[in-house]
Tab-separated table of C-alpha atoms and ligand atoms in Angstrom:
chain	number	residue	atom	x	y	z
A	103	MET	CA	-52.505	12.760	3.613
A	104	LYS	CA	-51.356	16.082	4.751
A	105	VAL	CA	-50.155	18.471	2.063
A	106	HIS	CA	-46.731	19.934	2.936
A	107	ASP	CA	-45.459	23.389	2.135
A	108	HIS	CA	-42.231	21.969	0.863
A	109	ALA	CA	-40.370	25.309	0.449
A	110	MET	CA	-37.674	25.116	3.087
A	111	MET	CA	-34.768	27.175	4.404
A	112	ILE	CA	-31.263	26.038	3.823
A	113	GLY	CA	-28.770	28.679	5.064
A	114	ASP	CA	-30.131	31.945	4.287
A	115	ARG	CA	-31.626	30.875	0.924
A	116	ARG	CA	-35.327	29.910	0.571
A	117	LEU	CA	-35.710	26.946	-1.699
A	118	THR	CA	-38.861	26.762	-3.741
A	119	PRO	CA	-40.296	23.736	-5.383
A	120	GLY	CA	-39.920	25.615	-8.666
A	121	GLY	CA	-36.339	24.651	-9.401
A	122	TRP	CA	-33.105	23.036	-8.025
A	123	ASN	CA	-30.732	25.141	-6.141
A	124	PHE	CA	-27.527	24.309	-7.903
A	125	SER	CA	-25.370	27.475	-7.137
A	126	PRO	CA	-22.224	26.777	-5.372
A	127	GLY	CA	-22.199	27.366	-1.696
A	128	SER	CA	-19.370	29.032	0.070
A	129	SER	CA	-17.625	26.203	1.824
A	130	MET	CA	-18.246	22.996	-0.008
A	131	PRO	CA	-14.981	21.035	0.364
A	132	PHE	CA	-15.994	17.810	-1.296
A	133	LEU	CA	-17.970	19.227	-4.124
A	134	THR	CA	-14.888	21.409	-4.986
A	135	ARG	CA	-12.454	18.549	-4.334
A	136	TYR	CA	-14.344	16.170	-6.485
A	137	GLY	CA	-14.904	18.773	-9.417
A	138	MET	CA	-18.571	18.144	-9.097
A	139	ASP	CA	-19.873	21.275	-10.538
A	140	GLU	CA	-23.275	22.243	-11.477
A	141	ALA	CA	-23.080	20.642	-14.945
A	142	GLU	CA	-22.000	17.382	-13.367
A	143	ARG	CA	-24.853	17.380	-10.888
A	144	ARG	CA	-27.296	18.080	-13.652
A	145	ARG	CA	-25.902	15.442	-15.805
A	146	ARG	CA	-26.337	12.902	-12.863
A	147	MET	CA	-29.923	13.929	-12.267
A	148	ALA	CA	-30.697	13.875	-15.973
A	149	PHE	CA	-29.252	10.443	-16.445
A	150	LEU	CA	-31.347	9.035	-13.683
A	151	GLY	CA	-34.439	10.900	-15.030
A	152	ILE	CA	-34.927	12.772	-11.733
A	153	ALA	CA	-37.560	15.571	-12.545
A	154	GLU	CA	-39.530	17.874	-10.499
A	155	SER	CA	-42.393	15.372	-10.495
A	156	ASP	CA	-40.028	12.938	-8.748
A	157	ALA	CA	-39.302	15.481	-6.100
A	158	ALA	CA	-42.986	15.877	-5.422
A	159	ASN	CA	-43.494	12.137	-5.574
A	160	VAL	CA	-41.066	11.480	-2.902
A	161	ARG	CA	-42.403	14.365	-0.622
A	162	ASP	CA	-45.607	12.423	-0.768
A	163	LEU	CA	-44.013	9.543	1.194
A	164	ARG	CA	-42.718	11.740	4.082
A	165	ASP	CA	-45.717	11.347	6.480
A	166	ALA	CA	-45.846	7.609	6.017
A	167	PHE	CA	-42.170	7.448	6.876
A	168	ALA	CA	-42.268	9.912	9.742
A	169	ALA	CA	-44.760	7.486	11.607
A	170	ARG	CA	-42.424	4.532	11.217
A	171	ALA	CA	-38.934	6.332	11.485
A	172	ARG	CA	-37.973	4.697	14.613
A	173	GLU	CA	-39.006	1.135	13.490
A	174	PHE	CA	-36.943	1.782	10.277
A	175	ALA	CA	-33.749	2.823	12.228
A	176	GLU	CA	-34.157	-0.244	14.566
A	177	GLY	CA	-34.611	-2.500	11.485
A	178	PHE	CA	-31.585	-1.036	9.763
A	179	TYR	CA	-29.294	-1.487	12.461
A	180	GLU	CA	-30.638	-4.922	13.542
A	181	HIS	CA	-29.603	-6.112	10.123
A	182	LEU	CA	-26.154	-4.528	10.495
A	183	LEU	CA	-25.715	-6.071	13.988
A	184	ALA	CA	-26.646	-9.539	12.510
A	185	ASP	CA	-23.675	-9.602	10.232
A	186	PRO	CA	-20.071	-10.138	11.562
A	187	HIS	CA	-18.562	-7.664	8.979
A	188	THR	CA	-20.788	-4.791	9.846
A	189	ARG	CA	-21.125	-5.560	13.526
A	190	ALA	CA	-17.594	-4.972	14.025
A	191	TYR	CA	-18.081	-1.266	13.325
A	192	LEU	CA	-20.930	-0.918	15.880
A	193	ARG	CA	-19.415	-1.884	19.280
A	194	ASP	CA	-20.166	1.297	21.119
A	195	PRO	CA	-23.780	1.442	22.346
A	196	GLU	CA	-23.908	5.277	22.797
A	197	GLN	CA	-22.729	5.703	19.120
A	198	LEU	CA	-25.242	3.152	17.957
A	199	ARG	CA	-28.038	5.090	19.698
A	200	LYS	CA	-26.886	8.286	18.031
A	201	LEU	CA	-26.600	6.573	14.534
A	202	LYS	CA	-30.124	5.318	14.783
A	203	GLY	CA	-31.341	9.003	15.035
A	204	LEU	CA	-28.952	10.099	12.279
A	205	GLN	CA	-30.036	7.195	9.975
A	206	ALA	CA	-33.681	8.115	10.243
A	207	GLU	CA	-32.823	11.777	9.645
A	208	TYR	CA	-30.712	10.852	6.572
A	209	PHE	CA	-33.506	8.827	5.086
A	210	SER	CA	-36.021	11.504	5.626
A	211	HIS	CA	-33.739	13.963	4.018
A	212	LEU	CA	-34.147	11.947	0.746
A	213	LEU	CA	-37.857	12.440	1.027
A	214	ASP	CA	-37.539	16.214	1.097
A	215	GLY	CA	-36.779	16.132	-2.529
A	216	VAL	CA	-34.485	19.039	-2.556
A	217	PHE	CA	-31.231	18.338	-4.374
A	218	ASP	CA	-29.439	21.580	-3.882
A	219	VAL	CA	-25.791	22.101	-3.189
A	220	PRO	CA	-25.743	21.372	0.528
A	221	TYR	CA	-27.699	18.118	-0.275
A	222	PHE	CA	-24.875	16.926	-2.595
A	223	GLU	CA	-22.145	18.082	-0.277
A	224	GLY	CA	-23.946	16.359	2.694
A	225	ARG	CA	-24.117	13.114	0.861
A	226	LEU	CA	-20.542	13.129	-0.276
A	227	ARG	CA	-19.437	13.975	3.433
A	228	VAL	CA	-21.300	11.041	4.805
A	229	GLY	CA	-19.777	8.692	2.073
A	230	VAL	CA	-16.403	9.935	2.938
A	231	THR	CA	-16.959	9.273	6.685
A	232	HIS	CA	-17.708	5.541	5.727
A	233	GLN	CA	-14.657	5.450	3.440
A	234	ARG	CA	-12.473	6.742	6.360
A	235	ILE	CA	-13.536	4.290	8.893
A	236	GLY	CA	-12.479	1.544	6.434
A	237	LEU	CA	-16.061	0.309	5.638
A	238	SER	CA	-15.777	-1.476	2.297
A	239	PRO	CA	-18.448	-0.265	-0.380
A	240	VAL	CA	-19.744	-3.675	-0.514
A	241	TRP	CA	-21.320	-3.232	2.926
A	242	TYR	CA	-22.036	0.559	2.695
A	243	LEU	CA	-23.885	0.219	-0.746
A	244	GLY	CA	-25.342	-3.128	0.365
A	245	ALA	CA	-27.063	-1.390	3.226
A	246	TYR	CA	-29.111	0.606	0.749
A	247	ASN	CA	-30.955	-2.637	0.146
A	248	GLN	CA	-32.356	-2.163	3.682
A	249	TYR	CA	-33.786	1.093	2.750
A	250	ILE	CA	-35.882	-0.564	0.053
A	251	GLN	CA	-36.740	-3.854	2.185
A	252	LEU	CA	-37.689	-1.762	5.257
A	253	THR	CA	-39.660	1.077	3.764
A	254	PHE	CA	-41.329	-0.108	0.579
A	255	PRO	CA	-43.807	-2.485	2.451
A	256	VAL	CA	-44.548	0.393	4.823
A	257	PHE	CA	-45.273	2.718	1.935
A	258	VAL	CA	-47.458	0.345	0.088
A	259	ARG	CA	-49.628	-0.294	3.263
A	260	ALA	CA	-49.911	3.465	3.865
A	261	PHE	CA	-51.478	3.792	0.469
A	262	GLY	CA	-53.922	1.071	1.238
A	263	ASP	CA	-52.258	-1.349	-1.041
A	264	ASP	CA	-53.209	0.719	-3.989
A	265	MET	CA	-50.260	-0.164	-6.285
A	266	GLU	CA	-51.454	2.246	-9.135
A	267	LYS	CA	-51.157	5.118	-6.578
A	268	VAL	CA	-47.959	4.117	-4.757
A	269	LEU	CA	-45.951	2.631	-7.664
A	270	PRO	CA	-44.961	6.042	-9.269
A	271	LEU	CA	-43.920	7.293	-5.878
A	272	LEU	CA	-41.748	4.292	-5.250
A	273	LEU	CA	-40.252	4.642	-8.565
A	274	SER	CA	-39.318	8.058	-8.003
A	275	LEU	CA	-37.691	6.900	-4.572
A	276	VAL	CA	-35.645	4.549	-6.452
A	277	LYS	CA	-34.183	7.154	-8.565
A	278	VAL	CA	-33.277	9.192	-5.677
A	279	ILE	CA	-31.742	6.090	-3.752
A	280	PHE	CA	-29.715	5.425	-6.932
A	281	LEU	CA	-28.550	9.227	-7.025
A	282	ASP	CA	-27.373	8.690	-3.377
A	283	MET	CA	-25.562	5.496	-4.073
A	284	GLY	CA	-23.686	6.956	-7.042
A	285	LEU	CA	-22.523	9.735	-4.762
A	286	ALA	CA	-21.432	7.311	-2.239
A	287	LEU	CA	-19.552	5.290	-4.764
A	288	ASP	CA	-17.943	8.337	-5.969
A	289	THR	CA	-16.425	9.261	-2.590
A	290	TYR	CA	-14.838	5.786	-2.348
A	291	PHE	CA	-13.294	6.152	-5.930
A	292	GLN	CA	-12.171	9.710	-5.369
A	293	GLU	CA	-10.790	9.025	-2.043
A	294	ALA	CA	-8.935	5.962	-3.114
A	295	THR	CA	-7.552	7.869	-6.033
A	296	ALA	CA	-6.315	10.570	-3.780
A	297	GLN	CA	-4.532	8.175	-1.471
A	298	LEU	CA	-2.877	6.411	-4.511
A	299	ARG	CA	-1.725	9.801	-5.658
A	300	GLN	CA	-0.318	10.620	-2.315
A	301	ARG	CA	1.418	7.311	-1.967
A	302	ASN	CA	2.847	7.697	-5.530
A	303	ASP	CA	4.089	11.286	-4.484
A	304	GLU	CA	5.683	9.784	-1.287
A	305	LEU	CA	7.244	6.956	-3.333
A	306	GLN	CA	8.611	9.367	-5.905
A	307	GLN	CA	9.995	11.560	-3.072
A	308	ALA	CA	11.541	8.592	-1.352
A	309	LEU	CA	13.052	7.452	-4.742
A	310	GLY	CA	14.264	11.007	-5.346
A	311	LEU	CA	15.967	10.936	-1.995
A	312	TYR	CA	17.611	7.547	-2.576
A	313	TRP	CA	18.978	8.426	-5.997
A	314	GLN	CA	20.223	11.770	-4.608
A	315	ALA	CA	22.016	9.878	-1.753
A	316	GLN	CA	23.163	7.365	-4.292
A	317	ARG	CA	24.703	9.949	-6.649
A	318	ARG	CA	26.378	11.728	-3.517
A	319	GLU	CA	27.767	8.283	-2.453
A	320	GLU	CA	29.037	7.684	-5.943
A	321	GLN	CA	30.566	11.061	-6.113
A	322	LEU	CA	32.289	10.554	-2.802
A	323	HIS	CA	33.440	6.958	-4.046
A	324	LYS	CA	34.720	8.346	-7.273
A	325	MET	CA	36.639	11.050	-5.541
A	326	ALA	CA	38.015	8.677	-2.912
A	327	SER	CA	39.103	6.163	-5.462
A	328	HIS	CA	40.547	8.497	-8.032
A	329	GLU	CA	41.770	11.407	-6.120
A	330	ILE	CA	42.791	10.059	-2.806
A	331	ARG	CA	43.766	6.582	-3.852
A	332	GLY	CA	45.644	7.966	-7.053
A	333	GLY	CA	47.413	10.540	-4.952
A	334	LEU	CA	48.436	8.113	-2.343
A	335	ALA	CA	49.769	5.836	-4.962
A	336	ALA	CA	51.852	8.715	-6.430
A	337	VAL	CA	53.292	9.293	-2.964
A	338	ILE	CA	54.121	5.647	-2.499
A	339	THR	CA	55.772	5.567	-5.930
A	340	GLY	CA	57.840	8.591	-4.984
A	341	LEU	CA	58.859	7.203	-1.537
A	342	GLU	CA	59.943	3.956	-3.132
A	343	ASP	CA	61.882	5.812	-5.757
A	344	LEU	CA	63.579	7.806	-3.086
A	345	GLN	CA	64.266	4.671	-1.069
A	346	ASP	CA	66.007	3.342	-4.295
A	347	SER	CA	67.950	6.264	-5.326
A	348	VAL	CA	69.158	7.924	-2.092
A	349	GLY	CA	68.246	5.090	0.315
A	350	PRO	CA	71.663	3.498	0.052
A	351	ASN	CA	73.367	6.718	0.990
A	352	MET	CA	71.212	7.597	3.968
A	353	ASP	CA	72.104	6.869	7.498
A	354	ALA	CA	70.407	3.933	9.137
A	355	ALA	CA	67.873	6.005	11.319
A	356	ASP	CA	66.792	8.244	8.131
A	357	ALA	CA	66.445	5.053	5.896
A	358	GLU	CA	64.282	3.364	8.607
A	359	GLN	CA	61.962	6.385	8.937
A	360	LEU	CA	61.644	6.380	5.045
A	361	THR	CA	60.705	2.745	5.205
A	362	ASN	CA	58.149	3.350	7.879
A	363	LEU	CA	56.588	6.148	6.003
A	364	THR	CA	56.324	3.923	2.841
A	365	ARG	CA	54.800	1.209	4.969
A	366	ARG	CA	52.225	3.574	6.582
A	367	CYS	CA	51.260	4.858	3.203
A	368	TRP	CA	50.637	1.303	2.098
A	369	LYS	CA	48.568	0.782	5.162
A	370	LEU	CA	46.549	3.784	4.467
A	371	SER	CA	45.944	2.620	0.744
A	372	GLU	CA	44.705	-0.732	2.061
A	373	LEU	CA	42.326	0.808	4.601
A	374	LEU	CA	40.964	3.043	1.921
A	375	GLY	CA	40.506	0.101	-0.381
A	376	GLU	CA	38.495	-1.753	2.381
A	377	MET	CA	36.492	1.258	3.100
A	378	LEU	CA	35.409	1.442	-0.721
A	379	ALA	CA	34.626	-2.134	-0.875
A	380	ALA	CA	32.140	-1.719	2.014
A	381	SER	CA	30.432	1.304	0.290
A	382	PRO	CA	26.626	0.988	0.434
A	383	THR	CA	26.366	2.029	-3.202
A	384	GLY	CA	27.560	-1.498	-4.159
A	385	GLN	CA	30.344	-2.350	-6.482
A	386	GLY	CA	28.325	-3.610	-9.372
A	387	ALA	CA	27.971	-7.423	-10.265
A	388	SER	CA	30.903	-9.547	-10.180
A	389	LEU	CA	31.508	-13.237	-9.622
A	390	LEU	CA	30.821	-13.543	-5.968
A	391	ASP	CA	31.272	-16.339	-3.281
A	392	THR	CA	28.010	-16.160	-1.121
A	393	GLY	CA	29.965	-17.499	1.943
A	394	PRO	CA	30.806	-14.092	3.353
A	395	VAL	CA	27.301	-12.866	2.396
A	396	PHE	CA	25.768	-15.481	4.509
A	397	GLU	CA	28.305	-14.845	7.267
A	398	ALA	CA	27.476	-11.259	7.344
A	399	LEU	CA	23.597	-12.196	7.498
A	400	TYR	CA	24.257	-14.540	10.344
A	401	ALA	CA	25.998	-11.845	12.425
A	402	ARG	CA	23.225	-9.336	11.665
A	403	PHE	CA	20.531	-11.955	12.553
A	404	GLY	CA	20.995	-11.505	16.267
A	405	LEU	CA	19.757	-7.936	15.831
A	406	TYR	CA	16.520	-8.958	14.136
A	407	ALA	CA	15.805	-11.844	16.488
A	408	GLU	CA	16.706	-10.189	19.769
A	409	GLY	CA	14.716	-11.385	22.577
A	410	ARG	CA	12.691	-14.040	20.395
A	411	ASP	CA	13.087	-17.656	20.211
A	412	VAL	CA	13.874	-17.938	16.511
A	413	LYS	CA	16.599	-19.825	14.681
A	414	LEU	CA	18.242	-19.096	11.351
A	415	ALA	CA	19.463	-22.082	9.254
A	416	LEU	CA	21.817	-21.276	6.409
A	417	PRO	CA	22.952	-23.566	3.649
A	418	ALA	CA	26.043	-25.706	4.510
A	419	LYS	CA	27.545	-24.968	0.972
A	420	ALA	CA	27.676	-21.438	-0.458
A	421	PRO	CA	27.379	-21.192	-4.272
A	422	ARG	CA	29.185	-18.562	-6.414
A	423	VAL	CA	26.917	-16.097	-8.148
A	424	TRP	CA	27.105	-13.268	-10.435
A	425	ALA	CA	25.815	-10.343	-8.299
A	426	ASP	CA	26.449	-7.192	-6.481
A	427	ALA	CA	27.577	-8.292	-2.960
A	428	VAL	CA	25.997	-5.360	-1.145
A	429	GLN	CA	22.810	-5.665	-2.960
A	430	LEU	CA	22.611	-9.451	-2.524
A	431	ARG	CA	23.133	-9.134	1.071
A	432	GLU	CA	20.550	-6.490	1.436
A	433	ALA	CA	17.990	-8.495	-0.494
A	434	PHE	CA	18.559	-11.422	1.819
A	435	ALA	CA	18.416	-9.186	4.878
A	436	ASN	CA	15.104	-7.769	3.930
A	437	LEU	CA	13.573	-11.315	3.264
A	438	ILE	CA	15.056	-12.644	6.609
A	439	GLY	CA	14.121	-9.451	8.716
A	440	ASN	CA	10.607	-9.622	7.329
A	441	ALA	CA	10.281	-13.275	8.231
A	442	VAL	CA	11.197	-12.472	11.808
A	443	ASN	CA	8.917	-9.446	12.020
A	444	TYR	CA	5.939	-11.233	10.880
A	445	LEU	CA	6.597	-14.361	12.983
A	446	ASP	CA	3.557	-15.105	15.151
A	447	LYS	CA	4.745	-18.332	16.873
A	448	GLU	CA	7.761	-19.623	18.878
A	449	PRO	CA	10.069	-21.362	18.264
A	450	GLY	CA	10.260	-19.506	15.052
A	451	ARG	CA	12.458	-20.896	12.112
A	452	VAL	CA	13.916	-19.148	9.113
A	453	GLU	CA	15.786	-21.114	6.589
A	454	VAL	CA	17.812	-20.137	3.605
A	455	THR	CA	18.295	-22.844	1.004
A	456	TRP	CA	19.342	-22.940	-2.713
A	457	HIS	CA	19.201	-25.177	-5.701
A	458	ASP	CA	20.589	-25.071	-9.235
A	459	ASP	CA	18.195	-24.213	-12.211
A	460	GLY	CA	20.305	-24.056	-15.293
A	461	ASP	CA	21.908	-20.692	-15.768
A	462	PHE	CA	20.480	-19.458	-12.453
A	463	TYR	CA	20.594	-20.421	-8.752
A	464	VAL	CA	17.168	-20.311	-6.947
A	465	PHE	CA	17.339	-19.021	-3.429
A	466	CYS	CA	14.622	-19.585	-1.022
A	467	VAL	CA	14.013	-17.912	2.334
A	468	ALA	CA	11.422	-19.849	4.172
A	469	ASP	CA	9.748	-19.316	7.618
A	470	ASN	CA	6.993	-20.848	9.754
A	471	GLY	CA	5.110	-17.546	10.297
A	472	PRO	CA	1.514	-16.733	9.524
A	473	GLY	CA	1.928	-16.907	5.746
A	474	VAL	CA	1.013	-14.167	3.283
A	475	PRO	CA	-2.775	-13.429	3.051
A	476	GLU	CA	-4.072	-14.431	-0.342
A	477	ALA	CA	-5.694	-11.071	-1.024
A	478	ILE	CA	-2.276	-9.370	-1.123
A	479	ARG	CA	-0.014	-12.157	-2.509
A	480	ASP	CA	-0.221	-11.071	-6.173
A	481	ARG	CA	0.697	-7.494	-5.229
A	482	LEU	CA	3.243	-8.210	-2.530
A	483	PHE	CA	6.165	-6.890	-4.373
A	484	GLU	CA	4.603	-3.516	-5.188
A	485	PRO	CA	5.406	-0.500	-2.893
A	486	PHE	CA	3.603	-0.001	0.160
A	487	VAL	CA	1.661	-3.432	0.326
A	488	ARG	CA	2.119	-4.899	3.658
A	489	GLY	CA	0.609	-7.776	5.569
A	490	LEU	CA	-0.669	-7.594	9.068
A	491	GLY	CA	1.837	-8.534	11.873
A	492	GLU	CA	1.124	-9.355	15.384
A	493	ALA	CA	-1.878	-7.593	16.942
A	494	GLY	CA	-2.750	-6.002	13.633
A	495	ARG	CA	0.717	-4.142	13.439
A	496	ARG	CA	1.973	-3.260	10.110
A	497	PRO	CA	5.789	-3.742	10.435
A	498	GLY	CA	8.226	-2.215	8.202
A	499	THR	CA	7.951	0.542	5.666
A	500	GLY	CA	6.254	-1.292	2.887
A	501	LEU	CA	9.130	-0.827	0.661
A	502	GLY	CA	11.414	-3.752	1.560
A	503	LEU	CA	9.971	-6.335	-0.864
A	504	TYR	CA	9.796	-3.766	-3.584
A	505	PHE	CA	13.603	-3.197	-2.936
A	506	VAL	CA	14.135	-6.882	-3.214
A	507	ARG	CA	12.166	-7.220	-6.571
A	508	THR	CA	14.008	-4.228	-7.934
A	509	VAL	CA	17.492	-5.583	-7.016
A	510	VAL	CA	16.778	-9.059	-8.089
A	511	GLU	CA	15.264	-7.877	-11.454
A	512	GLN	CA	18.039	-5.492	-12.093
A	513	GLY	CA	20.438	-8.602	-11.642
A	514	GLY	CA	18.449	-10.434	-14.377
A	515	GLY	CA	16.535	-12.544	-12.042
A	516	ARG	CA	12.962	-12.850	-10.761
A	517	VAL	CA	11.256	-13.211	-7.452
A	518	TRP	CA	8.103	-14.861	-6.227
A	519	VAL	CA	6.264	-16.174	-3.184
A	520	GLU	CA	4.546	-19.438	-2.159
A	521	SER	CA	2.603	-19.459	1.041
A	522	THR	CA	0.230	-21.460	3.066
A	523	SER	CA	-1.944	-19.572	5.528
A	524	GLY	CA	-0.902	-20.480	9.049
A	525	GLU	CA	2.093	-22.421	8.098
A	526	GLY	CA	4.589	-20.057	6.658
A	527	SER	CA	5.881	-18.586	3.534
A	528	ARG	CA	8.700	-19.391	0.962
A	529	PHE	CA	10.237	-16.531	-0.923
A	530	TYR	CA	12.035	-17.551	-3.983
A	531	PHE	CA	14.456	-15.490	-6.041
A	532	THR	CA	16.937	-16.384	-8.899
A	533	VAL	CA	20.377	-15.011	-9.270
A	534	PRO	CA	22.598	-15.524	-12.406
A	535	ARG	CA	25.454	-17.989	-12.076
A	536	GLY	CA	27.754	-16.125	-14.543
A	537	PRO	CA	27.890	-12.727	-16.372
A	538	PRO	CA	25.503	-11.936	-19.087
A	539	ARG	CA	26.365	-12.457	-22.640
A	540	ALA	CA	24.495	-10.632	-25.414
A	541	ASN	CA	22.498	-13.033	-27.567
A	542	ASP	CA	21.627	-12.634	-31.364
A	543	GLU	CA	18.564	-10.522	-30.488
A	544	GLY	CA	20.743	-8.203	-28.538
A	545	SER	CA	19.232	-9.005	-25.021
A	546	HIS	CA	21.215	-10.754	-22.406
A	547	GLU	CA	21.682	-14.314	-21.486
A	548	TYR	CA	23.551	-15.503	-18.485
A	549	ILE	CA	26.520	-17.959	-18.908
A	550	ALA	CA	26.239	-20.611	-16.119
A	551	GLY	CA	29.516	-21.085	-14.287
A	552	ALA	CA	31.543	-18.610	-16.346
A	553	ALA	CA	35.018	-17.900	-15.077
A	554	LEU	CA	34.536	-20.550	-12.447
A	555	GLY	CA	36.611	-23.057	-14.192
A	556	GLY	CA	33.811	-25.643	-13.681
A	557	ASP	CA	31.103	-25.664	-11.137
A	558	ASP	CA	33.093	-26.985	-8.243
A	559	ASN	CA	30.880	-25.543	-5.431
A	560	HIS	CA	27.685	-27.111	-6.180
A	561	ALA	CA	25.501	-28.251	-3.188
A	562	PRO	CA	22.536	-30.643	-3.636
A	563	ALA	CA	19.057	-29.160	-4.161
A	564	GLY	CA	17.851	-27.322	-1.222
A	565	GLY	CA	21.558	-26.491	-0.170
B	3	LIG	C1	-27.245	3.093	3.485
B	3	LIG	C2	-26.087	3.144	3.979
B	3	LIG	C3	-25.636	4.038	4.959
B	3	LIG	C4	-25.949	5.234	5.320
B	3	LIG	C5	-26.889	6.245	4.509
B	3	LIG	C6	-25.286	5.687	6.491
B	3	LIG	C7	-25.454	6.994	7.180
B	3	LIG	C8	-24.566	7.307	8.115
B	3	LIG	C9	-24.620	8.663	8.526
B	3	LIG	C10	-25.567	9.775	8.157
B	3	LIG	C11	-23.721	8.738	9.628
B	3	LIG	C12	-23.337	10.010	10.302
B	3	LIG	C13	-21.916	10.412	9.719
B	3	LIG	C14	-21.738	11.866	9.727
B	3	LIG	O1	-22.490	12.671	10.210
B	3	LIG	O2	-20.663	12.225	9.061
B	3	LIG	C15	-23.056	7.439	9.679
B	3	LIG	C16	-22.028	7.182	10.506
B	3	LIG	C17	-21.623	5.979	10.700
B	3	LIG	N1	-21.911	4.805	9.994
B	3	LIG	FE1	-23.251	4.675	8.370
B	3	LIG	N2	-24.496	4.562	6.977
B	3	LIG	C18	-24.756	3.591	6.049
B	3	LIG	C19	-24.133	2.303	6.170
B	3	LIG	C20	-23.433	1.963	7.210
B	3	LIG	C21	-22.929	0.575	7.434
B	3	LIG	C22	-23.204	-0.630	6.513
B	3	LIG	C23	-22.111	0.691	8.514
B	3	LIG	C24	-21.357	-0.637	9.025
B	3	LIG	C25	-21.551	-0.855	10.238
B	3	LIG	C26	-22.116	1.986	9.047
B	3	LIG	C27	-21.253	2.359	10.042
B	3	LIG	C28	-21.216	3.643	10.620
B	3	LIG	C29	-20.380	4.142	11.633
B	3	LIG	C30	-19.526	3.315	12.315
B	3	LIG	C31	-20.596	5.632	11.648
B	3	LIG	C32	-19.947	6.458	12.635
B	3	LIG	C33	-18.708	7.013	11.937
B	3	LIG	C34	-17.807	7.981	12.770
B	3	LIG	O3	-18.396	9.229	12.985
B	3	LIG	O4	-16.777	7.605	13.152
B	3	LIG	N3	-22.798	2.673	8.255
B	3	LIG	N4	-23.480	6.610	8.762
């Protein structure tokens, strides 16, 4: 076997076999980003027991690998092309040709036994590339198995099947492969954490804006109701007093003008009342007839379903519930809008039903869409969790179902989903039938049918 001078140039620094070059480079974004300083890199190497002797050992394998590098690359991608999960990433023949060259280079770099700063940085960079193309670590790390399967027999043969000679070299190589895999795994964790952090920041920002808008709306609402409405009421009272006191002495034309003025003020007051009732901040929970809520949803459904063959079925009877009218309507609108967005077949059908469950009514929004993939079913009501719509689209903002959960839970209810792949989904949520009453433990219980004077509006199960 040819003896190499394994001192090599990296940048303008000559690396000698006498020691690792751990000094930080000038532009090492991933090492910096992951806080992988010299101490951390030393810790990793020490844990795997990688010593100078291991570096020398792997270098002894370089010739044998160089002779079979092409075969190695072919075998590596033959394996990836044979599996549907990994084949999907390798559709472009030109890219595949390039990757074969890069893969052989990547492996041979392992055998240089130089674990300096550029080495760590390069390994992290390649890991990040795979994380970014969406390749799961299962396949990425699993492919390292091919390193062992494809090269170990080659090395054993190159050393004339002399296990005593080759075994220490292979054990050194295993350490180096594990160092590599650890770095790859790190990139996945680090990038996933960074993404989560970013999502969380976005969510906090969105919530901040939401609450800001909410507060502004509330202030306007308060101002309108107290200042304007109050002022208007005072004007009306004054006008009516005038009518009573001097009205009888006025001539007919003036008296009529005064009456008209009073009537116009009453109209303005009514109009203001309606505007406040429609305020998006909601009015807080009250005993509510769901009939008008369903009517509003029916009117809005035309917008969701525009140009699609989809029908909305609403319950024949509408129960009375304890809820905020605007929030309840928006929760329904989210579920119905979602059902339409994800529909993958025509005719589509979205059906709202309800049944009685003690102190609560259980509402259900069912559809005949694709169903919720099992993998995300448990997390579906968390922010930014979305299924795939038609042609892999992800409709919506990813906040709709989170909003539904928030509204339902704030109202004292709960929400859940049942789904059969390919056949559709059923979203359920509960809404109290009456206002809460404090129980002995100080928490709230809901009183069924409170203030209803009996439950006279009760439809059979399923609405
Ligand atoms: C031992 C595990 C693997 C190693 C060491 C490895 C190594 C590499 C290297 C060195 C590159 C060039 C990237 C760059 O220069 O930034 C690359 C790119 C790529 N690898 Fe891997 N790879 C591995 C596993 C896989 C697997 C299992 C797949 C799945 C098919 C895959 C698919 C790709 C693709 C599609 C690219 C091109 C990415 C792009 O530039 O958009 N790799 N890989």
